[in-house]
Structures are given as structure tokens and as C-alpha cells.
Amino acid sequence: MKVSPELSPKKIAVIAPNKPFFGALIVTIPFFRALRELFPEAELDIFSPRKEFAMIQELGLADKIIEYDIKGGSSGFFTTLSLLREGSYHALIVMRRESMRDRLLGFFSGIPLRLGFMKKRCPFIFHESIPYDKYIYRGENYLNLIWLLGENAPLRFFRPYGESTKKRDSIWLLPCGSDEEKLWPPENYAKLARLIRNRLDLRVKFILGPGEKSSFFEEEFKGDEKVEFLKNLPLKELLLEASSSAASVGNDCGPGHIAQTMGVKSIVLFAAEKNVDEWVNIAGGSKSIVSSGPIEMIDLEEVFTDLEEILKRPGSDRKI
């Protein structure tokens, strides 16, 4: 089913993912950009138990954030169902791919057009659905849902945020992350920064959050005009900063997904993992390096060689 222009939804509800980490929120940005740009007159409301989705509203990509209690049992279910019914929505998109609760919310809401990811159980819940592909970037899977509204959302939505005239003359280094076992040693990032500065003649920007000890890097590069530290920047500023980055190298972390969703070619470092493809924007020119053991086993020269290689890659224009 393709939605003809005269049936384009005027009010859209989205049940957003609720994974409790920053990167999972960031990878939804291209999806919400696509909805906002393809349906600029539509009211767009996000249903989520996570208050952090207010950041999407602050970017101008949603009109309302409607919080609900995911642990509220039957009472919470019917409260959320009432909100969906009272909203008089024309379309509902369920971004969560496993939750039967959210599928049932959609089914009983009575919303005329219900879209989501395909499951063998209860296929009748959605009017149209697509399979979730765990071997492509999670943000790309979300963009694929736009097809169900009759709109082709190409990878151009992985692009810089806002208007920018900045020259892409820097490399983002991302030593950040919440889990110790996911962190490549800071000494390696310092060595990589020197290789970038000396052999590529590019600036280096360390992106640091509240959990990172910046003193090590600041001491290592004291007085170095080609090395900069961006600490605890708000989301919007980071999105704008990404426009000056030619590439990024980092751990699997939120700022890394900022780079990838803004069209920055990236190298993402992982400890031994079963499947990392859904966290790497391969179609956008990024690649992963997965250790066969602890993440510190990843070789510095391999990382630098791969960085040189992705810098030579043209931007991807593949359509979803």
C-alpha cells in the first residue's frame, strides 16, 4: 500500500524505541528529520517512556513528547491507549520491533494507518510492515519505515545538521563510552592523534563527555594548536560541530552515532561481538574493527590504515 498525496497524514504518532542509552536515541534522528521534511504540515507526536526524547523536540523534529509508564501494567496500558485514541491521529508508526505491548496498543488504538516492523506473530496488527534487517545500520532500518507512507527516504538524511560553511578539516576522536570493556585505551587515542596530525596534516578534535577524564589528553597535547577538546557540549552544538569533521574514530558510543547520522565516515571499535552491523553505518561509508578478544587488542596501525582508506571513499548515494 502506498499513501497517495491526498491521503497524506496530518497527525502522526510515533511509538519510539526505549533502549536506555544515548546512542539508541541518536540513531532515530534521521528518521524524524525525514518525517518532518517529507510531511512538514503534519503534527508529529512521540510516545516514549524516556524523557530524553525531549531532545528531539528541541531540535524541532517533533511537536509533542508524550511520556508513558512502560511498567504500569494494565493501568498504564489503558492510559496510553486512551492518549492514542484521544489524539485523533491519522497514522501510527511503531519503531520498536519486539514489543507485543506496543503492537497491541497500535491495534486497539483504532488509528486508520498503522505501520511497523514485521513479525510472524499477529501479522494483522499493522496495515503495512517491513522486516527488520539486523545486518544494516539501525538508523537505516528506521528510515525504511518511511517507505510505508509512500515516500522514498534516501540516505541523504544522513547529512550535516543545519547550514554550515565549515571546512571538513578535522578528525573526531571519541574515547568515550559507558562500559569499561568497550573502551580502547586512551594512550592509543593519543598515539593516533599524533599520527593524524603528523602524517595526514589534519586537525584533531577529542569529543569528551562528563564521564571522561580530559586531564590526560589535555596534558599530552598542552599548547598543541592542532588538537582541540570539546567537552560536555549540548546535542545541537555537537550536531553542528560534526559538519567540520572529515571522519571519526571511536568506541561504540553516543557521539559516534552523532557522527554517523550526520554523514561523517567513521571507524567504530568493538570488543568481540556477535553482530555489530546494526551499529555501523556501512552504507554511509563507515566501517567497524572488531577485536578477537578485549578491545585493547585492536592494533593502532590497523586503525590508522583504515582511517586513511575511508578518507578516500566518496560519500554514499545509495538509495534505501
mmCIF file of C-alpha atoms in Angstrom:
data_model
loop_
_atom_site.group_PDB
_atom_site.id
_atom_site.type_symbol
_atom_site.label_atom_id
_atom_site.label_comp_id
_atom_site.label_asym_id
_atom_site.label_seq_id
_atom_site.Cartn_x
_atom_site.Cartn_y
_atom_site.Cartn_z
ATOM 1 C CA MET A 1 0.000 0.000 0.000
ATOM 2 C CA LYS A 2 1.277 3.423 -0.937
ATOM 3 C CA VAL A 3 -0.271 6.560 0.508
ATOM 4 C CA SER A 4 -1.453 8.954 -2.163
ATOM 5 C CA PRO A 5 -0.812 12.688 -1.638
ATOM 6 C CA GLU A 6 -4.453 13.420 -0.794
ATOM 7 C CA LEU A 7 -4.295 10.825 1.996
ATOM 8 C CA SER A 8 -1.011 12.082 3.494
ATOM 9 C CA PRO A 9 -1.364 12.026 7.288
ATOM 10 C CA LYS A 10 -1.935 15.323 9.080
ATOM 11 C CA LYS A 11 -1.321 13.908 12.552
ATOM 12 C CA ILE A 12 1.324 11.239 13.087
ATOM 13 C CA ALA A 13 2.006 9.350 16.316
ATOM 14 C CA VAL A 14 5.300 7.520 16.761
ATOM 15 C CA ILE A 15 5.982 4.938 19.453
ATOM 16 C CA ALA A 16 9.722 5.420 19.831
ATOM 17 C CA PRO A 17 12.410 2.947 20.909
ATOM 18 C CA ASN A 18 13.092 2.885 24.632
ATOM 19 C CA LYS A 19 16.601 1.454 24.947
ATOM 20 C CA PRO A 20 18.245 3.215 27.914
ATOM 21 C CA PHE A 21 21.366 4.595 26.255
ATOM 22 C CA PHE A 22 22.209 7.768 24.377
ATOM 23 C CA GLY A 23 23.258 6.190 21.077
ATOM 24 C CA ALA A 24 19.884 4.456 20.661
ATOM 25 C CA LEU A 25 18.198 7.863 20.765
ATOM 26 C CA ILE A 26 20.693 9.464 18.363
ATOM 27 C CA VAL A 27 20.127 6.885 15.608
ATOM 28 C CA THR A 28 16.463 7.941 15.430
ATOM 29 C CA ILE A 29 17.352 11.486 14.292
ATOM 30 C CA PRO A 30 17.451 10.759 10.513
ATOM 31 C CA PHE A 31 14.005 9.113 10.789
ATOM 32 C CA PHE A 32 12.483 12.151 12.499
ATOM 33 C CA ARG A 33 14.225 14.506 10.063
ATOM 34 C CA ALA A 34 12.699 12.534 7.214
ATOM 35 C CA LEU A 35 9.201 12.662 8.691
ATOM 36 C CA ARG A 36 9.467 16.400 9.373
ATOM 37 C CA GLU A 37 10.763 17.241 5.897
ATOM 38 C CA LEU A 38 8.501 14.900 3.936
ATOM 39 C CA PHE A 39 5.382 15.904 5.893
ATOM 40 C CA PRO A 40 6.123 19.490 7.017
ATOM 41 C CA GLU A 41 2.471 20.322 7.735
ATOM 42 C CA ALA A 42 1.793 17.239 9.847
ATOM 43 C CA GLU A 43 1.694 17.284 13.630
ATOM 44 C CA LEU A 44 4.240 14.781 14.904
ATOM 45 C CA ASP A 45 3.934 13.397 18.444
ATOM 46 C CA ILE A 46 6.387 10.962 20.052
ATOM 47 C CA PHE A 47 5.206 8.428 22.627
ATOM 48 C CA SER A 48 8.060 7.269 24.841
ATOM 49 C CA PRO A 49 8.786 6.330 28.467
ATOM 50 C CA ARG A 50 12.095 8.164 28.120
ATOM 51 C CA LYS A 51 12.140 11.865 28.925
ATOM 52 C CA GLU A 52 15.377 12.180 26.904
ATOM 53 C CA PHE A 53 13.292 12.292 23.718
ATOM 54 C CA ALA A 54 12.674 15.927 24.607
ATOM 55 C CA MET A 55 15.976 16.489 22.767
ATOM 56 C CA ILE A 56 14.239 15.501 19.522
ATOM 57 C CA GLN A 57 11.573 18.117 20.198
ATOM 58 C CA GLU A 58 14.258 20.727 20.976
ATOM 59 C CA LEU A 59 15.704 20.087 17.511
ATOM 60 C CA GLY A 60 12.308 20.984 16.020
ATOM 61 C CA LEU A 61 11.682 17.424 14.836
ATOM 62 C CA ALA A 62 8.578 16.739 16.952
ATOM 63 C CA ASP A 63 5.648 18.765 18.266
ATOM 64 C CA LYS A 64 4.976 16.875 21.493
ATOM 65 C CA ILE A 65 6.654 14.258 23.643
ATOM 66 C CA ILE A 66 4.070 12.154 25.435
ATOM 67 C CA GLU A 67 5.620 10.174 28.269
ATOM 68 C CA TYR A 68 4.030 6.959 29.399
ATOM 69 C CA ASP A 69 4.782 4.387 32.088
ATOM 70 C CA ILE A 70 6.009 1.234 30.381
ATOM 71 C CA LYS A 71 5.885 -0.656 33.699
ATOM 72 C CA GLY A 72 2.399 0.471 34.618
ATOM 73 C CA GLY A 73 0.741 -2.901 33.940
ATOM 74 C CA SER A 74 -2.815 -2.924 32.648
ATOM 75 C CA SER A 75 -3.476 0.537 34.097
ATOM 76 C CA GLY A 76 -0.527 2.017 32.201
ATOM 77 C CA PHE A 77 -1.574 0.193 29.033
ATOM 78 C CA PHE A 78 -5.097 1.631 29.062
ATOM 79 C CA THR A 79 -3.871 5.118 29.981
ATOM 80 C CA THR A 80 -1.561 5.100 26.953
ATOM 81 C CA LEU A 81 -4.303 3.632 24.771
ATOM 82 C CA SER A 82 -6.613 6.496 25.781
ATOM 83 C CA LEU A 83 -3.952 9.038 24.797
ATOM 84 C CA LEU A 84 -3.583 7.417 21.377
ATOM 85 C CA ARG A 85 -7.337 7.376 20.829
ATOM 86 C CA GLU A 86 -7.877 10.940 22.030
ATOM 87 C CA GLY A 87 -5.131 12.216 19.720
ATOM 88 C CA SER A 88 -7.203 11.607 16.564
ATOM 89 C CA TYR A 89 -4.105 10.502 14.705
ATOM 90 C CA HIS A 90 -4.184 9.589 11.029
ATOM 91 C CA ALA A 91 -1.075 7.387 11.181
ATOM 92 C CA LEU A 92 0.878 5.467 13.792
ATOM 93 C CA ILE A 93 4.451 4.239 13.340
ATOM 94 C CA VAL A 94 5.788 1.731 15.868
ATOM 95 C CA MET A 95 9.591 1.891 15.813
ATOM 96 C CA ARG A 96 10.037 -0.860 18.388
ATOM 97 C CA ARG A 97 10.457 -4.205 16.702
ATOM 98 C CA GLU A 98 9.890 -6.700 19.534
ATOM 99 C CA SER A 99 7.291 -5.233 21.882
ATOM 100 C CA MET A 100 3.936 -7.033 21.720
ATOM 101 C CA ARG A 101 2.567 -4.436 24.149
ATOM 102 C CA ASP A 102 3.183 -1.615 21.681
ATOM 103 C CA ARG A 103 1.751 -3.650 18.814
ATOM 104 C CA LEU A 104 -1.438 -4.212 20.775
ATOM 105 C CA LEU A 105 -1.578 -0.527 21.659
ATOM 106 C CA GLY A 106 -1.496 0.210 17.944
ATOM 107 C CA PHE A 107 -4.128 -2.376 17.100
ATOM 108 C CA PHE A 108 -6.651 -1.253 19.725
ATOM 109 C CA SER A 109 -5.999 2.460 19.118
ATOM 110 C CA GLY A 110 -8.169 2.392 16.002
ATOM 111 C CA ILE A 111 -5.711 4.664 14.177
ATOM 112 C CA PRO A 112 -6.543 4.357 10.440
ATOM 113 C CA LEU A 113 -2.985 3.689 9.240
ATOM 114 C CA ARG A 114 -0.665 1.559 11.408
ATOM 115 C CA LEU A 115 2.916 0.801 10.336
ATOM 116 C CA GLY A 116 5.825 -1.074 11.877
ATOM 117 C CA PHE A 117 8.298 -3.906 11.682
ATOM 118 C CA MET A 118 7.051 -7.297 10.549
ATOM 119 C CA LYS A 119 6.641 -10.187 12.993
ATOM 120 C CA LYS A 120 5.278 -13.660 12.311
ATOM 121 C CA ARG A 121 3.028 -13.423 15.338
ATOM 122 C CA CYS A 122 -0.113 -11.334 14.815
ATOM 123 C CA PRO A 123 0.738 -10.014 11.306
ATOM 124 C CA PHE A 124 -2.732 -8.397 11.146
ATOM 125 C CA ILE A 125 -1.806 -5.696 13.686
ATOM 126 C CA PHE A 126 -0.181 -3.405 11.095
ATOM 127 C CA HIS A 127 -1.716 -2.348 7.795
ATOM 128 C CA GLU A 128 1.776 -2.404 6.299
ATOM 129 C CA SER A 129 5.044 -3.693 7.682
ATOM 130 C CA ILE A 130 8.620 -4.422 6.670
ATOM 131 C CA PRO A 131 11.158 -6.879 8.092
ATOM 132 C CA TYR A 132 13.855 -5.543 10.385
ATOM 133 C CA ASP A 133 17.283 -6.208 8.877
ATOM 134 C CA LYS A 134 19.822 -6.765 11.656
ATOM 135 C CA TYR A 135 22.671 -6.563 9.135
ATOM 136 C CA ILE A 136 22.198 -2.892 8.270
ATOM 137 C CA TYR A 137 22.518 0.254 10.379
ATOM 138 C CA ARG A 138 19.715 0.698 12.874
ATOM 139 C CA GLY A 139 19.104 4.240 11.613
ATOM 140 C CA GLU A 140 18.690 2.872 8.091
ATOM 141 C CA ASN A 141 16.072 0.388 9.306
ATOM 142 C CA TYR A 142 14.096 3.271 10.795
ATOM 143 C CA LEU A 143 14.305 5.206 7.539
ATOM 144 C CA ASN A 144 12.946 2.180 5.707
ATOM 145 C CA LEU A 145 9.688 2.629 7.625
ATOM 146 C CA ILE A 146 9.156 5.883 5.683
ATOM 147 C CA TRP A 147 8.566 3.803 2.558
ATOM 148 C CA LEU A 148 5.352 2.547 4.114
ATOM 149 C CA LEU A 149 3.996 6.104 3.960
ATOM 150 C CA GLY A 150 4.593 6.141 0.215
ATOM 151 C CA GLU A 151 7.734 8.228 0.466
ATOM 152 C CA ASN A 152 11.263 7.285 -0.564
ATOM 153 C CA ALA A 153 13.619 8.402 2.200
ATOM 154 C CA PRO A 154 17.120 8.075 0.702
ATOM 155 C CA LEU A 155 20.349 8.143 2.666
ATOM 156 C CA ARG A 156 20.560 11.902 2.123
ATOM 157 C CA PHE A 157 19.016 12.114 5.590
ATOM 158 C CA PHE A 158 22.435 11.057 6.890
ATOM 159 C CA ARG A 159 23.807 14.535 6.346
ATOM 160 C CA PRO A 160 25.064 17.530 8.382
ATOM 161 C CA TYR A 161 22.604 19.305 10.622
ATOM 162 C CA GLY A 162 21.699 22.856 9.626
ATOM 163 C CA GLU A 163 23.527 25.119 7.205
ATOM 164 C CA SER A 164 27.294 25.045 7.506
ATOM 165 C CA THR A 165 30.183 26.564 5.584
ATOM 166 C CA LYS A 166 32.783 24.838 7.759
ATOM 167 C CA LYS A 167 35.612 23.067 6.007
ATOM 168 C CA ARG A 168 35.900 19.356 6.831
ATOM 169 C CA ASP A 169 39.470 19.641 8.088
ATOM 170 C CA SER A 170 39.391 17.692 11.336
ATOM 171 C CA ILE A 171 39.115 14.148 12.672
ATOM 172 C CA TRP A 172 36.882 13.412 15.636
ATOM 173 C CA LEU A 173 38.412 11.078 18.216
ATOM 174 C CA LEU A 174 35.902 9.506 20.586
ATOM 175 C CA PRO A 175 37.480 7.867 23.640
ATOM 176 C CA CYS A 176 34.113 7.981 25.393
ATOM 177 C CA GLY A 177 31.734 5.245 26.472
ATOM 178 C CA SER A 178 29.883 3.930 29.483
ATOM 179 C CA ASP A 179 31.302 0.389 29.749
ATOM 180 C CA GLU A 180 34.950 -0.157 30.601
ATOM 181 C CA GLU A 181 35.248 -3.222 28.353
ATOM 182 C CA LYS A 182 34.166 -1.110 25.331
ATOM 183 C CA LEU A 183 36.934 1.490 25.746
ATOM 184 C CA TRP A 184 40.061 1.418 23.578
ATOM 185 C CA PRO A 185 42.929 2.652 25.807
ATOM 186 C CA PRO A 186 43.378 6.441 26.000
ATOM 187 C CA GLU A 187 47.105 6.019 25.277
ATOM 188 C CA ASN A 188 46.162 4.593 21.871
ATOM 189 C CA TYR A 189 43.952 7.597 21.105
ATOM 190 C CA ALA A 190 46.857 9.900 21.988
ATOM 191 C CA LYS A 191 49.173 7.999 19.627
ATOM 192 C CA LEU A 192 46.519 8.040 16.897
ATOM 193 C CA ALA A 193 46.106 11.799 17.318
ATOM 194 C CA ARG A 194 49.828 12.289 16.682
ATOM 195 C CA LEU A 195 49.700 10.110 13.571
ATOM 196 C CA ILE A 196 46.761 12.145 12.223
ATOM 197 C CA ARG A 197 48.452 15.437 12.979
ATOM 198 C CA ASN A 198 51.844 14.461 11.539
ATOM 199 C CA ARG A 199 51.005 12.176 8.610
ATOM 200 C CA LEU A 200 47.617 13.477 7.458
ATOM 201 C CA ASP A 201 48.079 17.146 8.394
ATOM 202 C CA LEU A 202 44.550 17.354 9.773
ATOM 203 C CA ARG A 203 43.245 18.855 12.978
ATOM 204 C CA VAL A 204 42.128 16.545 15.798
ATOM 205 C CA LYS A 205 39.089 17.115 17.980
ATOM 206 C CA PHE A 206 38.613 14.997 21.079
ATOM 207 C CA ILE A 207 34.919 14.685 21.919
ATOM 208 C CA LEU A 208 34.607 14.204 25.671
ATOM 209 C CA GLY A 209 31.589 13.722 27.896
ATOM 210 C CA PRO A 210 31.096 14.052 31.648
ATOM 211 C CA GLY A 211 32.423 10.529 32.263
ATOM 212 C CA GLU A 212 35.803 11.038 30.556
ATOM 213 C CA LYS A 213 38.941 12.275 32.289
ATOM 214 C CA SER A 214 40.102 15.010 29.958
ATOM 215 C CA SER A 215 43.211 15.856 32.013
ATOM 216 C CA PHE A 216 45.258 13.031 30.428
ATOM 217 C CA PHE A 217 44.647 14.294 26.893
ATOM 218 C CA GLU A 218 44.996 17.967 27.837
ATOM 219 C CA GLU A 219 48.389 17.267 29.417
ATOM 220 C CA GLU A 220 49.527 15.176 26.432
ATOM 221 C CA PHE A 221 48.684 17.944 23.941
ATOM 222 C CA LYS A 222 49.272 21.047 26.008
ATOM 223 C CA GLY A 223 49.952 24.002 23.716
ATOM 224 C CA ASP A 224 49.255 21.978 20.534
ATOM 225 C CA GLU A 225 47.215 24.256 18.273
ATOM 226 C CA LYS A 226 46.114 21.387 16.031
ATOM 227 C CA VAL A 227 44.414 19.482 18.852
ATOM 228 C CA GLU A 228 41.134 20.682 20.351
ATOM 229 C CA PHE A 229 38.910 19.413 23.155
ATOM 230 C CA LEU A 230 35.118 19.606 23.003
ATOM 231 C CA LYS A 231 33.738 18.808 26.444
ATOM 232 C CA ASN A 232 30.130 18.280 27.508
ATOM 233 C CA LEU A 233 28.631 20.082 24.519
ATOM 234 C CA PRO A 234 24.820 20.124 24.168
ATOM 235 C CA LEU A 235 23.400 17.863 21.467
ATOM 236 C CA LYS A 236 22.634 20.653 18.993
ATOM 237 C CA GLU A 237 26.185 22.027 19.198
ATOM 238 C CA LEU A 238 27.644 18.565 18.619
ATOM 239 C CA LEU A 239 25.415 18.073 15.580
ATOM 240 C CA LEU A 240 26.653 21.369 14.153
ATOM 241 C CA GLU A 241 30.279 20.564 15.022
ATOM 242 C CA ALA A 242 30.053 17.313 13.078
ATOM 243 C CA SER A 243 29.910 19.338 9.861
ATOM 244 C CA SER A 244 33.619 20.157 10.229
ATOM 245 C CA SER A 245 34.671 16.539 10.626
ATOM 246 C CA ALA A 246 36.158 14.595 7.712
ATOM 247 C CA ALA A 247 35.930 11.335 9.676
ATOM 248 C CA SER A 248 35.675 9.966 13.178
ATOM 249 C CA VAL A 249 37.339 7.150 15.099
ATOM 250 C CA GLY A 250 35.929 5.936 18.344
ATOM 251 C CA ASN A 251 34.367 3.447 20.662
ATOM 252 C CA ASP A 252 30.752 2.384 20.244
ATOM 253 C CA CYS A 253 29.228 5.456 21.922
ATOM 254 C CA GLY A 254 26.609 8.201 21.544
ATOM 255 C CA PRO A 255 28.937 10.812 19.955
ATOM 256 C CA GLY A 256 29.962 8.152 17.441
ATOM 257 C CA HIS A 257 26.351 7.854 16.326
ATOM 258 C CA ILE A 258 26.130 11.644 16.109
ATOM 259 C CA ALA A 259 28.985 11.494 13.607
ATOM 260 C CA GLN A 260 27.455 8.635 11.624
ATOM 261 C CA THR A 261 23.940 10.088 11.464
ATOM 262 C CA MET A 262 25.399 13.410 10.298
ATOM 263 C CA GLY A 263 27.053 11.679 7.339
ATOM 264 C CA VAL A 264 30.564 11.535 8.804
ATOM 265 C CA LYS A 265 32.524 8.478 7.661
ATOM 266 C CA SER A 266 33.524 6.639 10.811
ATOM 267 C CA ILE A 267 35.582 3.798 12.193
ATOM 268 C CA VAL A 268 33.871 2.144 15.139
ATOM 269 C CA LEU A 269 35.931 -0.017 17.502
ATOM 270 C CA PHE A 270 34.382 -3.036 19.206
ATOM 271 C CA ALA A 271 35.456 -5.728 21.589
ATOM 272 C CA ALA A 272 34.457 -9.237 20.465
ATOM 273 C CA GLU A 273 30.785 -9.035 19.421
ATOM 274 C CA LYS A 274 28.402 -11.377 17.607
ATOM 275 C CA ASN A 275 26.890 -8.761 15.312
ATOM 276 C CA VAL A 276 27.872 -5.101 15.121
ATOM 277 C CA ASP A 277 26.365 -4.260 11.733
ATOM 278 C CA GLU A 278 23.268 -2.538 13.120
ATOM 279 C CA TRP A 279 25.514 -0.031 14.929
ATOM 280 C CA VAL A 280 27.729 0.823 11.927
ATOM 281 C CA ASN A 281 26.517 2.948 9.009
ATOM 282 C CA ILE A 282 28.269 0.907 6.323
ATOM 283 C CA ALA A 283 26.108 2.383 3.559
ATOM 284 C CA GLY A 284 27.251 5.840 4.672
ATOM 285 C CA GLY A 285 30.934 4.974 4.286
ATOM 286 C CA SER A 286 31.724 3.793 7.824
ATOM 287 C CA LYS A 287 33.344 0.538 8.892
ATOM 288 C CA SER A 288 33.941 -1.484 12.044
ATOM 289 C CA ILE A 289 37.037 -3.042 13.565
ATOM 290 C CA VAL A 290 36.103 -5.912 15.844
ATOM 291 C CA SER A 291 38.678 -7.348 18.209
ATOM 292 C CA SER A 292 39.001 -11.115 18.563
ATOM 293 C CA GLY A 293 39.240 -10.532 22.310
ATOM 294 C CA PRO A 294 39.484 -7.490 24.615
ATOM 295 C CA ILE A 295 39.243 -4.172 22.777
ATOM 296 C CA GLU A 296 42.831 -3.209 23.656
ATOM 297 C CA MET A 297 43.960 -5.934 21.234
ATOM 298 C CA ILE A 298 42.963 -3.702 18.287
ATOM 299 C CA ASP A 299 46.170 -2.606 16.571
ATOM 300 C CA LEU A 300 46.939 1.101 16.265
ATOM 301 C CA GLU A 301 48.431 0.796 12.759
ATOM 302 C CA GLU A 302 45.338 -1.093 11.552
ATOM 303 C CA VAL A 303 43.127 1.732 12.804
ATOM 304 C CA PHE A 304 45.271 4.388 11.106
ATOM 305 C CA THR A 305 45.404 2.451 7.823
ATOM 306 C CA ASP A 306 41.616 2.053 7.820
ATOM 307 C CA LEU A 307 41.229 5.752 8.574
ATOM 308 C CA GLU A 308 43.340 6.619 5.536
ATOM 309 C CA GLU A 309 41.196 4.262 3.454
ATOM 310 C CA ILE A 310 37.798 5.684 4.464
ATOM 311 C CA LEU A 311 39.026 9.243 3.907
ATOM 312 C CA LYS A 312 39.440 8.297 0.243
ATOM 313 C CA ARG A 313 35.893 6.933 -0.045
ATOM 314 C CA PRO A 314 33.281 9.069 -1.790
ATOM 315 C CA GLY A 315 30.057 9.698 0.094
ATOM 316 C CA SER A 316 27.452 7.031 -0.492
ATOM 317 C CA ASP A 317 24.484 7.929 -2.671
ATOM 318 C CA ARG A 318 22.855 4.510 -2.423
ATOM 319 C CA LYS A 319 19.110 4.731 -2.007
ATOM 320 C CA ILE A 320 17.414 2.660 0.660
#
